[in-house]
PDB file of C-alpha atoms in Angstrom:
ATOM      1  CA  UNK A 513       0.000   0.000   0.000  1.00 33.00           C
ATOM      2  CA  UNK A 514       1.044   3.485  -0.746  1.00 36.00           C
ATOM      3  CA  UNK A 515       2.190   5.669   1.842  1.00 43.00           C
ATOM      4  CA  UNK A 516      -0.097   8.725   2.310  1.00 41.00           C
ATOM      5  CA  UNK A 517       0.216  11.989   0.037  1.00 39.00           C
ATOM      6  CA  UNK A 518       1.727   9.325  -2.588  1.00 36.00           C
ATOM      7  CA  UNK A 519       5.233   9.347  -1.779  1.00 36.00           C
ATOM      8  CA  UNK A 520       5.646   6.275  -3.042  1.00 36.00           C
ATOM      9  CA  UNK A 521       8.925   6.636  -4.367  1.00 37.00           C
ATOM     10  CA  UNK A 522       9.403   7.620   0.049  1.00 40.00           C
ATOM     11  CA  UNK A 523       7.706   5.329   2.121  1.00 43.00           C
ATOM     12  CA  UNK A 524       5.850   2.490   2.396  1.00 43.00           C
ATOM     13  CA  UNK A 525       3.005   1.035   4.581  1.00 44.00           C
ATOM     14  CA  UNK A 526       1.720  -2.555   5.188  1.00 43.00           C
ATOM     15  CA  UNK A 527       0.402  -3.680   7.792  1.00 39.00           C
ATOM     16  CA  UNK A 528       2.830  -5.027  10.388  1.00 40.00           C
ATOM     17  CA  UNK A 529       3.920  -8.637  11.924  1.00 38.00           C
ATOM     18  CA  UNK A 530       3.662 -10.317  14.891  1.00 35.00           C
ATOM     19  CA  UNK A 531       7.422 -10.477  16.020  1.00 38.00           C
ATOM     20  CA  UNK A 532      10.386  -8.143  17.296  1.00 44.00           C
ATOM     21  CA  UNK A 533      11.631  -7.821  13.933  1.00 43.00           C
ATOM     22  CA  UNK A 534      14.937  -6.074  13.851  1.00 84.00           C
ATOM     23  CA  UNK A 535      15.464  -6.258   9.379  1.00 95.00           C
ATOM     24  CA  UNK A 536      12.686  -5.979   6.776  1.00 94.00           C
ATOM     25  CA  UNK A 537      12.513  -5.707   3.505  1.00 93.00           C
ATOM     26  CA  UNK A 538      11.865  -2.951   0.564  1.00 92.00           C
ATOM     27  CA  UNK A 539       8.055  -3.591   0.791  1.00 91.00           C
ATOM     28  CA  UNK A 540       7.785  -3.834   4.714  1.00 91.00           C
ATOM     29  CA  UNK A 541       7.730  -7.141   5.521  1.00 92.00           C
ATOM     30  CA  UNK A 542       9.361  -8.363   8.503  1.00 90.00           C
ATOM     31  CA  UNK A 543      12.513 -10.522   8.272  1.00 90.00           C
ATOM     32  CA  UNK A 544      13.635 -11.312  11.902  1.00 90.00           C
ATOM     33  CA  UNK A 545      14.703 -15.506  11.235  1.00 89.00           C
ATOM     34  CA  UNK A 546      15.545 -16.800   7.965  1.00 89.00           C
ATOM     35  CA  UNK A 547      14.878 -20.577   6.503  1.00 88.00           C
ATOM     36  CA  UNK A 548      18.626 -22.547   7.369  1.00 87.00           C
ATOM     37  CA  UNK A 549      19.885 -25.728   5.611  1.00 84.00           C
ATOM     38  CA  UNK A 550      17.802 -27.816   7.592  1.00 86.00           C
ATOM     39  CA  UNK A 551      14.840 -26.674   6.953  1.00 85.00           C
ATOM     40  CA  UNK A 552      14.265 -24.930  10.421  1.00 89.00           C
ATOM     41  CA  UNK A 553      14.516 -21.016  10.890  1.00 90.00           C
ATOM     42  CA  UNK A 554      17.298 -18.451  12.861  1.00 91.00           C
ATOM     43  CA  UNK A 555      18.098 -14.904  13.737  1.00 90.00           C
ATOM     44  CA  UNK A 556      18.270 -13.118  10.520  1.00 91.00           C
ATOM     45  CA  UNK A 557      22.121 -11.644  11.050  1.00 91.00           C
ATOM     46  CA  UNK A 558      23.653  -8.540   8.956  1.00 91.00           C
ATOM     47  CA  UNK A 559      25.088 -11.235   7.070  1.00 92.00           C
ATOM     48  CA  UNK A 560      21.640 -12.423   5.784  1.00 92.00           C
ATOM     49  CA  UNK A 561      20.764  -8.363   5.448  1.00 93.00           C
ATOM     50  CA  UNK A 562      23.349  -7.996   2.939  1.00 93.00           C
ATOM     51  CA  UNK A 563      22.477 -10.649   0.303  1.00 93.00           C
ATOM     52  CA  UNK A 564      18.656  -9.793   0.691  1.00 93.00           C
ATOM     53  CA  UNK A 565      19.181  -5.600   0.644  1.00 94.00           C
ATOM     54  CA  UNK A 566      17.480  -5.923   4.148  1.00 95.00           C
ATOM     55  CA  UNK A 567      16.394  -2.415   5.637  1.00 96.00           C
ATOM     56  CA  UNK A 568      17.549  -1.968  10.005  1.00 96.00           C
ATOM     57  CA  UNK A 569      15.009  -1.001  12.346  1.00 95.00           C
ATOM     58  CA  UNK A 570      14.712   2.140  14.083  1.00 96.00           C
ATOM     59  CA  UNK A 571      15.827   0.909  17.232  1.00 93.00           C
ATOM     60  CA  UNK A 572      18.457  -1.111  15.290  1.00 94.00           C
ATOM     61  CA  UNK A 573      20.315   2.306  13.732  1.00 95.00           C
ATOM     62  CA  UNK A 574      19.560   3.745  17.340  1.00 94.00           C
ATOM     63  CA  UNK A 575      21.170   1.019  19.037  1.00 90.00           C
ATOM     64  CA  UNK A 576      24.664   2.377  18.097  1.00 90.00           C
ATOM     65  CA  UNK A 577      23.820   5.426  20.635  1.00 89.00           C
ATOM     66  CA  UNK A 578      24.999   5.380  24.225  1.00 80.00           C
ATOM     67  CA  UNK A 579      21.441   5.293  26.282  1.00 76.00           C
ATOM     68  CA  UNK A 580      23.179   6.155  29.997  1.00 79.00           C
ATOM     69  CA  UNK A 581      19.267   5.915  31.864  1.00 75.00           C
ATOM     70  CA  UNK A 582      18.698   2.420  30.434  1.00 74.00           C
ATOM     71  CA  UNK A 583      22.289   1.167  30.970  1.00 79.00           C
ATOM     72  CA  UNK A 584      22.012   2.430  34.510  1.00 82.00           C
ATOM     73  CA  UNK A 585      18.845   0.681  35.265  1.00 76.00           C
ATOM     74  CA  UNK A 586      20.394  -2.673  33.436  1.00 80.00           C
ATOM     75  CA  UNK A 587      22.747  -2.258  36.540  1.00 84.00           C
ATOM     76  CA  UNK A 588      20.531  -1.792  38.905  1.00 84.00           C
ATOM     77  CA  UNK A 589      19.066  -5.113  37.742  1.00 80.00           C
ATOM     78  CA  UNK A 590      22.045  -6.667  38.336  1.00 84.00           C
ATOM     79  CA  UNK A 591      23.312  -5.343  41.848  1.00 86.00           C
ATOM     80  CA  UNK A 592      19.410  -6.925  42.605  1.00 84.00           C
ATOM     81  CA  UNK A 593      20.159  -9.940  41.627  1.00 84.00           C
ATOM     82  CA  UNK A 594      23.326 -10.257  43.067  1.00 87.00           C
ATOM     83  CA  UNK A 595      22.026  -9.625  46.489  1.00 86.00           C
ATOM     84  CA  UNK A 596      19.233 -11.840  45.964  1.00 85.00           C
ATOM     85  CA  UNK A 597      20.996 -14.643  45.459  1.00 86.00           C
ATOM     86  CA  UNK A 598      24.433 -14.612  47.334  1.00 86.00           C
ATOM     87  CA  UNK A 599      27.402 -16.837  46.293  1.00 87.00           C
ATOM     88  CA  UNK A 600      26.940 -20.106  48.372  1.00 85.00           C
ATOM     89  CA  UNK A 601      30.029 -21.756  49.706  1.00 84.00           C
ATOM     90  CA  UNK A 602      31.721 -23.760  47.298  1.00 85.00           C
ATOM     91  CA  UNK A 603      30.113 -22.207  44.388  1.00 86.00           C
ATOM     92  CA  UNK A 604      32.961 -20.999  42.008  1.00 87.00           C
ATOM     93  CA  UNK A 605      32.782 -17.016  40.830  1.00 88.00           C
ATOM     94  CA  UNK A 606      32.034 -17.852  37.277  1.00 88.00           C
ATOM     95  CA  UNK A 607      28.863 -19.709  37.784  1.00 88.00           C
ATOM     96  CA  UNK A 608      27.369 -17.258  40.587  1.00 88.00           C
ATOM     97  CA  UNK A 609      28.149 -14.319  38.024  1.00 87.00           C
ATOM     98  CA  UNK A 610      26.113 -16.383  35.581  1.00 86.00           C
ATOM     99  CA  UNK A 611      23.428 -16.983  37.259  1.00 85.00           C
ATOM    100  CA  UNK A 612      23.397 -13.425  38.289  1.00 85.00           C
ATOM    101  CA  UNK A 613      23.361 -12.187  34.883  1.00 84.00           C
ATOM    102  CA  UNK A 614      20.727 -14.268  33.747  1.00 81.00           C
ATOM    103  CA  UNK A 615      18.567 -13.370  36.831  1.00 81.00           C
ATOM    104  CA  UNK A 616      18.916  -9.779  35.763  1.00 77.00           C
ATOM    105  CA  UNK A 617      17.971 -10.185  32.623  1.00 72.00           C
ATOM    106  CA  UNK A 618      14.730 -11.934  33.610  1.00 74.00           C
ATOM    107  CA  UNK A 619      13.652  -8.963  34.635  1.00 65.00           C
ATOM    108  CA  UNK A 620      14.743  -6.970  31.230  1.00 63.00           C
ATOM    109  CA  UNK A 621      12.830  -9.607  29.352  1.00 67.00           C
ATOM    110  CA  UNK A 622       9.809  -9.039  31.382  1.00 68.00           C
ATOM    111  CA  UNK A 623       9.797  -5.445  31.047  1.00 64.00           C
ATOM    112  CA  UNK A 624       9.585  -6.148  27.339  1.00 66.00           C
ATOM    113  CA  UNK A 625       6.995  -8.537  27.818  1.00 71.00           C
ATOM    114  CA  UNK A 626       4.402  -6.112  29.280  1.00 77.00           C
ATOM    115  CA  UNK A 627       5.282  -3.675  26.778  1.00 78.00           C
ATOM    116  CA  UNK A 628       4.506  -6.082  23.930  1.00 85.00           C
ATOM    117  CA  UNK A 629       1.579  -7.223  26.134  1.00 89.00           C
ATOM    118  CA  UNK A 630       0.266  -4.047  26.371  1.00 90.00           C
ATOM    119  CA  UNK A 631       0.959  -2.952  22.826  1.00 88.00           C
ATOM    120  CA  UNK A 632      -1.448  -5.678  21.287  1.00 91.00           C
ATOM    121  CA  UNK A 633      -3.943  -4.618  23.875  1.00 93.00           C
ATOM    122  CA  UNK A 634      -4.227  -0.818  22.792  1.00 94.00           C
ATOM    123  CA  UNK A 635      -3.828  -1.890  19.262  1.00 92.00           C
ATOM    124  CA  UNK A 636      -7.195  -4.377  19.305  1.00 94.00           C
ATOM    125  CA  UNK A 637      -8.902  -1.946  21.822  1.00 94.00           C
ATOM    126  CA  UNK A 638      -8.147   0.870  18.511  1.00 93.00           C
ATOM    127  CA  UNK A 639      -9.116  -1.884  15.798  1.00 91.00           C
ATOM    128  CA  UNK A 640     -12.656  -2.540  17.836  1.00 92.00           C
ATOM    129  CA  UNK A 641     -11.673  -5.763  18.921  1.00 93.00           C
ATOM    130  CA  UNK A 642     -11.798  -7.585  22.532  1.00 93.00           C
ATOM    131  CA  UNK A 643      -9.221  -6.834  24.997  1.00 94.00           C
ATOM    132  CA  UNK A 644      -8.015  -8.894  28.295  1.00 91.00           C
ATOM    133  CA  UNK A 645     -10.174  -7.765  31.335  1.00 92.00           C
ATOM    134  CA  UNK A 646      -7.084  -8.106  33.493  1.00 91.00           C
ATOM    135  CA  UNK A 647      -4.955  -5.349  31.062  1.00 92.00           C
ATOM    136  CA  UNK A 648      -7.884  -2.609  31.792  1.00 93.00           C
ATOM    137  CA  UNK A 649      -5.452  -0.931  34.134  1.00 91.00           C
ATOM    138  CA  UNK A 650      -3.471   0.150  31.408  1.00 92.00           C
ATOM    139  CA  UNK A 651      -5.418   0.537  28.624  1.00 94.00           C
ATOM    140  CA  UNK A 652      -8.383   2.781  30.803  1.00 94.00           C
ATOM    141  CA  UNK A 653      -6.825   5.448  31.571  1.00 94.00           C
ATOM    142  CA  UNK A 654      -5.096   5.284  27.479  1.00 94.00           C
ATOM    143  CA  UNK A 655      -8.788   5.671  25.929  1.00 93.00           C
ATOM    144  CA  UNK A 656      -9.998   8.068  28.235  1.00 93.00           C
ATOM    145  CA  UNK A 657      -6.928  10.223  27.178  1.00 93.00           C
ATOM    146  CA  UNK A 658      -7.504   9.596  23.156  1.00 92.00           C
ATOM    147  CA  UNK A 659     -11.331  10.604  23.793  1.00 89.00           C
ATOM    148  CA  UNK A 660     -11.172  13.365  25.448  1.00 85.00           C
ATOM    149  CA  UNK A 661      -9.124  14.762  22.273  1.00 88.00           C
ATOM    150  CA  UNK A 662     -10.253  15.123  18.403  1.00 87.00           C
ATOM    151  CA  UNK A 663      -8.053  11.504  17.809  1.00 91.00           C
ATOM    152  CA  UNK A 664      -8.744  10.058  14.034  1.00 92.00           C
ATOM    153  CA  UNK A 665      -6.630   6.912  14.034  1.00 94.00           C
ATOM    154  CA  UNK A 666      -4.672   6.548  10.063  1.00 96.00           C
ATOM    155  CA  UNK A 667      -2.758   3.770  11.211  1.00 95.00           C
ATOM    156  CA  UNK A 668      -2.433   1.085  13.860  1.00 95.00           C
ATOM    157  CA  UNK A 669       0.556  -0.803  14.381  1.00 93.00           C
ATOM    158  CA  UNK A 670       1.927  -0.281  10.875  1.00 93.00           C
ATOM    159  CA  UNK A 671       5.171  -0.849   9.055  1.00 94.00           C
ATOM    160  CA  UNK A 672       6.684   1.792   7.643  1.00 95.00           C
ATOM    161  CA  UNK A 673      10.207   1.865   5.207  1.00 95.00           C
ATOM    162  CA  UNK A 674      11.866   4.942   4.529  1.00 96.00           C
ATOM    163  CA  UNK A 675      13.591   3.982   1.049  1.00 93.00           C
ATOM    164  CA  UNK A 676      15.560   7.243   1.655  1.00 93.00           C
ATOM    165  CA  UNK A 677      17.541   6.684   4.290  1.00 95.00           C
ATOM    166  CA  UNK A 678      17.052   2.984   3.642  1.00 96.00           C
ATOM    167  CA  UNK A 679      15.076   2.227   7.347  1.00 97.00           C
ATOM    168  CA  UNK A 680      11.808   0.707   8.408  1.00 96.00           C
ATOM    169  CA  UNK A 681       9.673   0.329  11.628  1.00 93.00           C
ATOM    170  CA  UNK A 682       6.478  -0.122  13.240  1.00 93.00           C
ATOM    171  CA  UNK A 683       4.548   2.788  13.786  1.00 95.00           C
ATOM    172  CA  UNK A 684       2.736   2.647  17.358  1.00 95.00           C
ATOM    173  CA  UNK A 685      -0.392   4.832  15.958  1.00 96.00           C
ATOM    174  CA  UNK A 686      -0.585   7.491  13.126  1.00 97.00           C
ATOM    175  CA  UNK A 687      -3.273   9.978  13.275  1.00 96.00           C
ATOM    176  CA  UNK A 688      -5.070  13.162  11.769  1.00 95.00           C
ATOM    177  CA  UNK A 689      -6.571  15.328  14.234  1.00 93.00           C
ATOM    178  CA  UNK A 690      -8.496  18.822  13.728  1.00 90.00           C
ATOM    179  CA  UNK A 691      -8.759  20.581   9.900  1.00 89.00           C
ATOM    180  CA  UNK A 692      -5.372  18.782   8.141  1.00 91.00           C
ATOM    181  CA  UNK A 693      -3.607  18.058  11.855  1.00 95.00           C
ATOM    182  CA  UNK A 694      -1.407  14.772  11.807  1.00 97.00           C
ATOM    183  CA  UNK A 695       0.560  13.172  14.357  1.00 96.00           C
ATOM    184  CA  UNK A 696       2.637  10.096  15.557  1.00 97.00           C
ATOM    185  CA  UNK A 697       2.094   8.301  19.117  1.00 96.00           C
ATOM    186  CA  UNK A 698       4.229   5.909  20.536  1.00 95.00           C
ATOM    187  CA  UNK A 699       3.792   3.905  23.393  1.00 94.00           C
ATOM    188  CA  UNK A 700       6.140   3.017  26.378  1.00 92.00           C
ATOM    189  CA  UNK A 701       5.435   1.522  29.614  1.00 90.00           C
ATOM    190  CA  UNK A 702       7.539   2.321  32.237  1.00 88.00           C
ATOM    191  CA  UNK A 703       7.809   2.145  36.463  1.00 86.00           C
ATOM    192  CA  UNK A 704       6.869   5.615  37.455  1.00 90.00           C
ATOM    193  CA  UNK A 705       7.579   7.451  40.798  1.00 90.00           C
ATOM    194  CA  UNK A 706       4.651   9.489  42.700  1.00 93.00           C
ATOM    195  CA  UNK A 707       5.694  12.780  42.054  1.00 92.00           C
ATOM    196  CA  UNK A 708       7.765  12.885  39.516  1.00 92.00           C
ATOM    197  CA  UNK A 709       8.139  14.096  36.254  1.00 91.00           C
ATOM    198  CA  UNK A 710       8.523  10.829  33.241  1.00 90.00           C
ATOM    199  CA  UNK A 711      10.862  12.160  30.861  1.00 86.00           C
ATOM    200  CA  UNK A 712      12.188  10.654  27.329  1.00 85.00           C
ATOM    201  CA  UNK A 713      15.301   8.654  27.317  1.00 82.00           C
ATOM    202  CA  UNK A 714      18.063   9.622  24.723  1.00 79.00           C
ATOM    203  CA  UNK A 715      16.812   8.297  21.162  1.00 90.00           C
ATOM    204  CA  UNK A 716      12.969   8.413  21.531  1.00 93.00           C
ATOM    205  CA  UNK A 717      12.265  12.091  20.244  1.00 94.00           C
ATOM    206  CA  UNK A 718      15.027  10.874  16.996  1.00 96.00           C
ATOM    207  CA  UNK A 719      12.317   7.477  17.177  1.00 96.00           C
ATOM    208  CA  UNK A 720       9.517   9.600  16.521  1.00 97.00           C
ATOM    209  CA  UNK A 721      11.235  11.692  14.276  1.00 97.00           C
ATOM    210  CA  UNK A 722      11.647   8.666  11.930  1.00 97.00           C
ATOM    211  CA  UNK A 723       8.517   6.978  12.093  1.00 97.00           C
ATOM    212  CA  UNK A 724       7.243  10.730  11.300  1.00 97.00           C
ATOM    213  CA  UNK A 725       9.295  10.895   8.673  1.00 97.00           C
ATOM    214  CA  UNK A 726       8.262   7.400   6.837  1.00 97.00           C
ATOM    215  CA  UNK A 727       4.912   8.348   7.223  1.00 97.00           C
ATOM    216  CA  UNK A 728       4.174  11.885   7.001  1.00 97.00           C
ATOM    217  CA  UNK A 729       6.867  12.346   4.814  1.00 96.00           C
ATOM    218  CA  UNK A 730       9.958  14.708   5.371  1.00 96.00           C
ATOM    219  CA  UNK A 731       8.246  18.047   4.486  1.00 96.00           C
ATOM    220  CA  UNK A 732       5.814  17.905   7.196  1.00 96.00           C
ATOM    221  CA  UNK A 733       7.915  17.284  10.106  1.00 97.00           C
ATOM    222  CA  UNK A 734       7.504  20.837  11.271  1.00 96.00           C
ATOM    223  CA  UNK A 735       3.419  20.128  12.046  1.00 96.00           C
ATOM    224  CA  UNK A 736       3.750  16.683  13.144  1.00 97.00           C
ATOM    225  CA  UNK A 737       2.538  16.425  16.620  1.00 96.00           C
ATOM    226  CA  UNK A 738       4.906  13.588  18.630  1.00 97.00           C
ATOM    227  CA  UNK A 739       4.441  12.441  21.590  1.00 96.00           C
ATOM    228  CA  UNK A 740       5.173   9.170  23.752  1.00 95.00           C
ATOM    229  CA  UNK A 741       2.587   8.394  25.752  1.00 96.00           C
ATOM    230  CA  UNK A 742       4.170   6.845  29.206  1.00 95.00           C
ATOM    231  CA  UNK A 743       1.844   4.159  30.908  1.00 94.00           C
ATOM    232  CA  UNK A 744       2.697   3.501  34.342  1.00 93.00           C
ATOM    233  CA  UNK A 745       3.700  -0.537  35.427  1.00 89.00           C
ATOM    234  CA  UNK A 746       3.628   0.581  38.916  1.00 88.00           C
ATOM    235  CA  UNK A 747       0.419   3.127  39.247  1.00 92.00           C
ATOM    236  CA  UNK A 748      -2.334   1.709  37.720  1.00 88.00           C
ATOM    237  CA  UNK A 749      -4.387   4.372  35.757  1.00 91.00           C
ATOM    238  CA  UNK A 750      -1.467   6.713  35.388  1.00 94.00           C
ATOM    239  CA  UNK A 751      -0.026   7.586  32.069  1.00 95.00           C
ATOM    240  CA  UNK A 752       2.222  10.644  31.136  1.00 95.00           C
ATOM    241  CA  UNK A 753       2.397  12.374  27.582  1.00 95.00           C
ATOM    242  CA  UNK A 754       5.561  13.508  26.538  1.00 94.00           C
ATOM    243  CA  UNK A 755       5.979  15.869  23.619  1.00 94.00           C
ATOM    244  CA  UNK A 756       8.810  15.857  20.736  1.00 93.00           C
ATOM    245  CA  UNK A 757       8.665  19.558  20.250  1.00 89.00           C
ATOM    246  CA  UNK A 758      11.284  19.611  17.163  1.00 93.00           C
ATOM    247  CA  UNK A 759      11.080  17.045  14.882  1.00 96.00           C
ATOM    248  CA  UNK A 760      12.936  18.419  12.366  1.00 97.00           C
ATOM    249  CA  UNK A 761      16.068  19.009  14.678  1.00 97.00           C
ATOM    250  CA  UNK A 762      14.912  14.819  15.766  1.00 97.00           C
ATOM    251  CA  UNK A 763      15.283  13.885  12.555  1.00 97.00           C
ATOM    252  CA  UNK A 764      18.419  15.543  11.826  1.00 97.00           C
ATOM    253  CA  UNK A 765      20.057  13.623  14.493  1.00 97.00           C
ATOM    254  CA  UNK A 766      18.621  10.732  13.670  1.00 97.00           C
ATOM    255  CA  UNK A 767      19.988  10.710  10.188  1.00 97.00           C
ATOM    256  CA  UNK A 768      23.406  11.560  11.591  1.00 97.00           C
ATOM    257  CA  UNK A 769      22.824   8.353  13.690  1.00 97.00           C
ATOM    258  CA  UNK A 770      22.140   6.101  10.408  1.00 97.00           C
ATOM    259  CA  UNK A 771      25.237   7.116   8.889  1.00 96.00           C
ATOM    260  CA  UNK A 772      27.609   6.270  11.837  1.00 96.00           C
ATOM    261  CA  UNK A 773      25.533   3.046  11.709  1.00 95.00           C
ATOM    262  CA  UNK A 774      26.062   2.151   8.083  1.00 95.00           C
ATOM    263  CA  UNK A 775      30.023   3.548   8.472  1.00 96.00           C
ATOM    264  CA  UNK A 776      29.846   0.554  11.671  1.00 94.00           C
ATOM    265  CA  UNK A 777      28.135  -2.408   9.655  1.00 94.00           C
ATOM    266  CA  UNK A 778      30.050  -1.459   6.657  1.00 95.00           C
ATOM    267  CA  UNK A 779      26.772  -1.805   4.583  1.00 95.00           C
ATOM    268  CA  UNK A 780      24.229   0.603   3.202  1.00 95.00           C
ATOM    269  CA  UNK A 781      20.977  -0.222   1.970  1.00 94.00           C
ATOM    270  CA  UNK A 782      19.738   2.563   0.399  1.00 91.00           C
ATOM    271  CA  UNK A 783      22.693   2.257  -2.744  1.00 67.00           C
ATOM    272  CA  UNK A 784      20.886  -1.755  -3.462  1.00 55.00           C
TER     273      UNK A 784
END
């Protein structure tokens, strides 16, 4: 499907798959495993990206960026863990740091879990569709927020490739609001604090800068309205919006971003 104002030539949109897909192709379709040897299926690697003319994510390109919030909390996770579970006697260092590791990234893999959890939930609760009574913490106080403002969903959990800058990803929610408003939401759960403030880690404006970008196209960036909306894991019915108030400046940093990643992976899709 054409992306809207027909930039075709831009951006395109289809509708997205189920999966943390990290490569896709041209059209938009998600690549994460390919078919091995054996007939079974792995990782897709830069490798396999490379012979197919595979497009990174978003997240990918931003990946290359220090993100000093999330690596602190990562260690957080850890010093946890390793009080949790002290080395027994007899136990050699190796093994306790291993199981120390692993224990801390249970709890990284189950931060992404409710986030993808939650995802699907606003995105059937959008389409119309039934939603998990026990998820109506978070998704509440979400729809009371969207109708209490002139919200016109375009598109729901959407693929989107920039054939530009030779980039895809999956955009959260597109909208038009108002006479010829338009908009990107994207949305993060996160443990809040009573009291304070949420505020965007480093990437997330340049994040909404590109999914802007695929699907408003580069020329409107200046009236795109950004935001990510913040729902709290840890106080039910709060949620925080969080405005990108220049997306152009986003965007520029962003691209900056894609180039030291194609310099790193020593590949470029956008020349295939």
């Amino acid at each position: 499907t054409g992306a809207p104002g027909g930039r075709d030539d831009m951006a395109i949109v289809v509708t997205a798959e189920t999966g943390n897909a990290h490569w896709y192709t041209p059209e938009g379709q998600a690549m994460h495993t390919v078919e091995t040897a054996a007939g079974g299926t792995r990782r897709t690697y830069i490798g396999d990206a490379r012979k197919r003319g595979l497009y990174p994510s978003v997240t990918a390109i931003l990946g290359i960026l220090d993100k000093p919030a999330l690596t602190t909390w990562k260690i957080e996770q850890a010093l946890i863990a390793s009080e949790a579970m002290p080395r027994p006697v007899g136990e050699d260092v190796a093994s306790w740091r291993k199981r120390v590791v692993d224990a801390s990234y249970e709890q990284v893999e189950k931060a992404a879990d409710v986030g993808t959890t939650v995802h699907a939930a606003i995105a059937a609760m959008l389409a119309g569709q039934p939603t998990p009574p026990d998820l109506e913490q978070y998704l509440a106080p979400v729809r009371d927020w969207l109708d209490g403002r002139d919200v016109r969903p375009a598109a729901i959990e959407q693929v989107v490739t920039n054939r530009a800058e030779g980039y895809a990803g999956t955009v959260d929610l597109a909208f038009r609001y108002g006479r010829g408003g338009v908009g990107i939401l994207d949305w993060k759960t996160r443990k809040t604090t009573p009291g304070r403030e949420v505020e965007q880690y480093d990437g997330q404006a340049m994040q909404l800068a590109a999914y802007a970008a695929a699907y408003w196209g580069v020329p409107k960036l200046p009236i795109v309205l950004a935001a990510n909306l913040f729902i709290s894991s840890t106080e039910p019915g709060r949620i925080d919006v969080v405005k990108c108030p220049n997306l152009v400046a986003a965007y520029d940093a962003f691209r900056a971003a894609a180039v030291v990643w194609r310099y790193q992976k020593s590949y470029d899709p956008r020349v295939l």
